[in-house]
Amino acid sequence: ELYYDIRESMLTYRPDSGRYAGAVNISLQVRRDSVVVIRKEWLVPHVVADSAVLGLGKQMVGLESVALPPGDYTFVVHSYDVNEPARKDSFSFPLPVTLYPDDREVLSDIELSTSIQSSSNTQSIFYKNTLEVVPNASRLYGSGLSMMYYYVEVYNLARGQQKSNLTVHTAIVDAAGREVLTKDKSKPRTHNSSVEMGTMNLSALKSGTYLFRMTLLDSAKNPLATTGKKLFVYKPGSPVDPGLNHGQETGDHR
């Protein structure tokens, strides 16, 4: 899944029937070696009634999903402003896709979000397992957005003869590797796969780069699986956490 957000104030608008219209063209290529295996292109239109609202900093959030067999891929994304095509941007990143093992407990990638709520709207692009999960593509939190939501899928809980409850340990890790916020909860092996979701209040954190990490522990507190995602906290005028570039992200790709 590719998540993106576009600040509505960054578009170029043209008058249109008493309103103002803008749009972004986005194209996606998925390459394996030198071969393009998936190619997609779509338009993200946006209309506002009054240009004065553009100073509010609202985001247009989107999601595009592709299905890929295991392998090593490169995602290449290009975008441009439809009303001013010279305004453009692009980026690429490697994406290894691996199969989940079926002989041990596994955690998926973490989806960091701005909100998660119960939903029956299966037509929503953000719908997952009876939930509407709105991604935070920038992974930026801080002033105006201190509550971090997270969504993770858990697999192979009912394998073998294992019956004892598990513990889900979640932590915000700072640049020095210290767990500055933590939370534990018990997880029964009721189903073979399930969803872990929740929140972490980041209001006490300084500006800086952090790692959100989830670890699945057995009854003896031995780690069975772990996954992580980097996030950023920015508060204008606040002290900065000294190590801005915390190292790694871990996890598998859904």
XYZ file of C-alpha atoms in Angstrom:
254
model
C 0.000 0.000 0.000
C 1.306 3.426 -0.979
C 0.021 6.266 1.219
C 0.314 9.907 0.234
C -0.887 13.270 1.421
C -0.927 16.596 -0.386
C -1.361 19.902 1.398
C -4.210 21.672 -0.363
C -2.419 25.037 -0.162
C 0.376 23.684 -2.383
C -1.848 23.353 -5.459
C -2.306 25.989 -8.145
C -5.990 26.887 -8.470
C -8.012 28.323 -11.334
C -11.481 29.929 -11.107
C -14.175 27.410 -12.059
C -17.906 28.197 -11.909
C -17.576 30.456 -8.892
C -15.170 28.133 -7.126
C -11.456 27.333 -7.381
C -10.216 24.061 -8.876
C -6.820 22.391 -8.776
C -5.453 18.895 -9.295
C -2.342 16.751 -8.975
C -1.385 14.065 -11.477
C 0.359 11.069 -9.882
C 2.010 8.192 -11.709
C 3.407 5.031 -10.163
C 5.769 2.461 -11.599
C 6.797 -0.741 -9.873
C 9.998 -2.141 -11.339
C 11.716 -5.473 -10.894
C 15.257 -5.149 -12.182
C 14.747 -3.098 -15.371
C 11.236 -4.405 -16.083
C 8.125 -2.346 -15.254
C 5.689 -4.854 -13.740
C 2.967 -2.367 -12.706
C 2.138 1.037 -14.090
C -0.635 3.272 -12.713
C -1.613 6.906 -13.220
C -4.396 8.855 -11.574
C -5.647 12.377 -10.925
C -6.249 13.892 -7.486
C -8.699 16.788 -8.074
C -9.543 19.341 -5.419
C -12.116 22.158 -5.390
C -12.503 24.881 -2.763
C -15.297 27.437 -2.491
C -13.092 30.169 -1.043
C -9.339 30.554 -1.479
C -9.135 31.921 2.090
C -9.457 28.372 3.474
C -6.149 27.361 1.871
C -4.209 28.825 4.773
C -5.652 26.247 7.184
C -3.121 23.583 6.187
C -5.591 20.804 5.400
C -4.289 17.647 3.745
C -5.689 15.506 0.948
C -4.919 11.915 1.955
C -4.909 8.997 -0.460
C -3.947 5.368 -0.819
C -3.016 3.194 -3.784
C -2.538 -0.558 -3.418
C -0.848 -3.133 -5.623
C -0.554 -6.917 -5.377
C 2.929 -8.337 -5.885
C 4.472 -11.798 -5.637
C 7.598 -12.142 -3.491
C 10.644 -10.382 -4.890
C 12.767 -7.228 -4.770
C 11.093 -4.205 -6.332
C 11.599 -0.481 -6.783
C 8.693 1.947 -6.463
C 8.991 5.096 -8.605
C 6.472 7.908 -8.086
C 6.118 11.096 -10.172
C 3.650 13.927 -9.607
C 2.936 17.353 -11.041
C 0.526 20.239 -10.576
C -2.037 20.020 -13.402
C -2.509 23.797 -13.559
C 1.241 24.440 -13.476
C 3.073 21.331 -14.773
C 6.517 22.802 -14.075
C 5.757 22.292 -10.385
C 6.610 18.623 -9.969
C 8.305 16.135 -7.708
C 9.395 12.506 -7.762
C 10.989 9.877 -5.558
C 11.842 6.187 -5.590
C 12.472 3.592 -2.921
C 13.300 -0.125 -2.767
C 10.596 -2.528 -1.617
C 11.414 -6.152 -0.784
C 8.294 -8.342 -0.640
C 8.608 -11.583 1.305
C 6.235 -14.379 2.236
C 5.221 -14.685 5.857
C 6.477 -17.868 7.500
C 3.689 -20.168 8.671
C 5.582 -21.825 11.528
C 5.854 -18.883 13.937
C 4.061 -15.759 15.093
C 4.433 -12.779 12.742
C 3.654 -9.054 12.890
C 2.911 -7.035 9.759
C 4.240 -3.590 8.955
C 2.883 -0.827 11.159
C 0.482 1.680 9.662
C 0.785 4.978 11.545
C -2.486 6.879 11.360
C -4.247 10.093 12.250
C -7.489 8.297 13.185
C -8.963 4.812 13.502
C -12.650 4.210 14.030
C -15.207 1.441 13.589
C -16.787 1.451 10.135
C -19.114 -0.556 7.929
C -18.223 1.450 4.824
C -16.444 -1.228 2.826
C -16.235 1.162 -0.152
C -13.839 3.470 1.668
C -10.246 3.212 0.464
C -9.240 3.301 4.140
C -11.439 0.347 5.187
C -9.657 -2.573 6.896
C -11.223 -5.329 9.022
C -14.309 -3.352 10.177
C -12.185 -0.233 10.710
C -11.505 2.976 8.823
C -7.771 3.610 9.187
C -6.673 7.030 7.883
C -2.906 6.916 7.319
C -0.415 9.570 8.331
C 1.793 9.408 5.235
C 4.326 11.934 6.555
C 4.523 10.194 9.978
C 4.787 13.715 11.430
C 3.225 14.474 14.823
C 3.459 17.346 17.264
C 1.622 20.658 17.517
C -2.011 20.071 16.587
C -1.536 16.292 16.278
C -0.203 14.737 19.470
C -2.187 11.475 19.371
C -0.598 8.727 17.282
C -2.843 5.877 16.122
C -1.370 2.572 14.973
C -2.637 -0.509 13.143
C -0.822 -3.869 12.928
C -1.933 -7.324 11.766
C -0.849 -10.404 13.750
C -0.602 -13.881 12.189
C -0.106 -17.529 13.225
C -1.372 -17.164 16.780
C -3.054 -20.579 16.862
C -0.119 -22.569 15.582
C 0.751 -25.911 17.184
C -0.226 -26.587 20.786
C 0.514 -23.070 22.072
C -2.382 -21.898 24.274
C -0.943 -19.366 26.735
C -1.738 -15.683 26.358
C 0.769 -13.366 24.747
C 1.838 -9.851 25.696
C 1.904 -7.014 23.191
C 4.616 -4.549 24.227
C 4.538 -1.177 22.452
C 7.181 1.497 22.922
C 8.330 4.859 21.625
C 12.123 4.678 21.379
C 14.269 7.814 21.312
C 17.490 8.415 19.371
C 19.587 6.954 22.193
C 17.615 3.695 22.131
C 15.670 4.424 25.325
C 12.002 3.473 25.617
C 10.462 6.809 26.623
C 6.825 5.687 26.387
C 5.618 2.114 26.856
C 2.401 0.153 27.066
C 1.683 -3.564 27.622
C -1.498 -5.539 27.043
C -2.419 -9.198 27.204
C -3.405 -10.908 23.955
C -5.222 -14.271 23.884
C -4.715 -16.779 21.077
C -8.432 -16.746 20.276
C -7.966 -16.520 16.499
C -5.103 -17.460 14.203
C -4.893 -13.872 12.936
C -6.103 -10.621 14.443
C -5.600 -6.867 14.500
C -3.673 -4.820 17.030
C -4.606 -1.150 17.116
C -4.287 1.609 19.656
C -2.962 5.048 20.474
C 0.108 6.663 22.019
C -0.029 10.207 23.357
C 3.120 11.973 22.137
C 2.465 15.351 23.764
C 5.322 14.924 26.266
C 7.970 14.256 23.613
C 10.523 16.799 22.409
C 10.969 17.553 18.729
C 12.995 14.806 17.090
C 12.995 11.450 15.324
C 11.667 8.402 17.149
C 10.891 4.748 16.531
C 7.539 3.186 17.335
C 8.170 -0.479 18.080
C 5.803 -3.357 18.774
C 7.024 -6.673 20.200
C 5.031 -9.865 20.739
C 6.131 -11.683 23.920
C 5.336 -15.192 25.153
C 4.284 -16.025 28.723
C 7.957 -16.012 29.814
C 8.445 -12.560 28.206
C 10.591 -13.955 25.412
C 10.235 -11.949 22.162
C 8.478 -13.860 19.381
C 8.125 -11.139 16.741
C 8.845 -7.439 16.401
C 8.103 -4.646 13.957
C 8.874 -0.926 13.947
C 8.256 2.348 12.132
C 10.105 5.636 12.286
C 8.108 8.776 13.150
C 8.817 12.456 13.623
C 7.747 14.949 16.287
C 7.926 18.672 15.597
C 6.906 21.410 18.002
C 7.901 24.948 16.986
C 9.999 26.550 19.706
C 10.424 23.361 21.740
C 13.771 21.728 22.624
C 15.060 19.233 20.081
C 15.948 15.661 20.990
C 19.734 15.576 20.399
C 19.912 12.491 18.150
C 17.680 13.374 15.236
C 18.421 10.343 13.095
C 17.369 7.249 14.939
C 18.457 4.160 13.036
C 16.365 1.331 11.833
C 12.896 0.343 10.880
C 11.942 -3.297 11.018
C 9.017 -5.298 9.737
C 7.512 -7.204 6.871
C 5.401 -5.817 4.070
C 1.715 -6.529 3.852
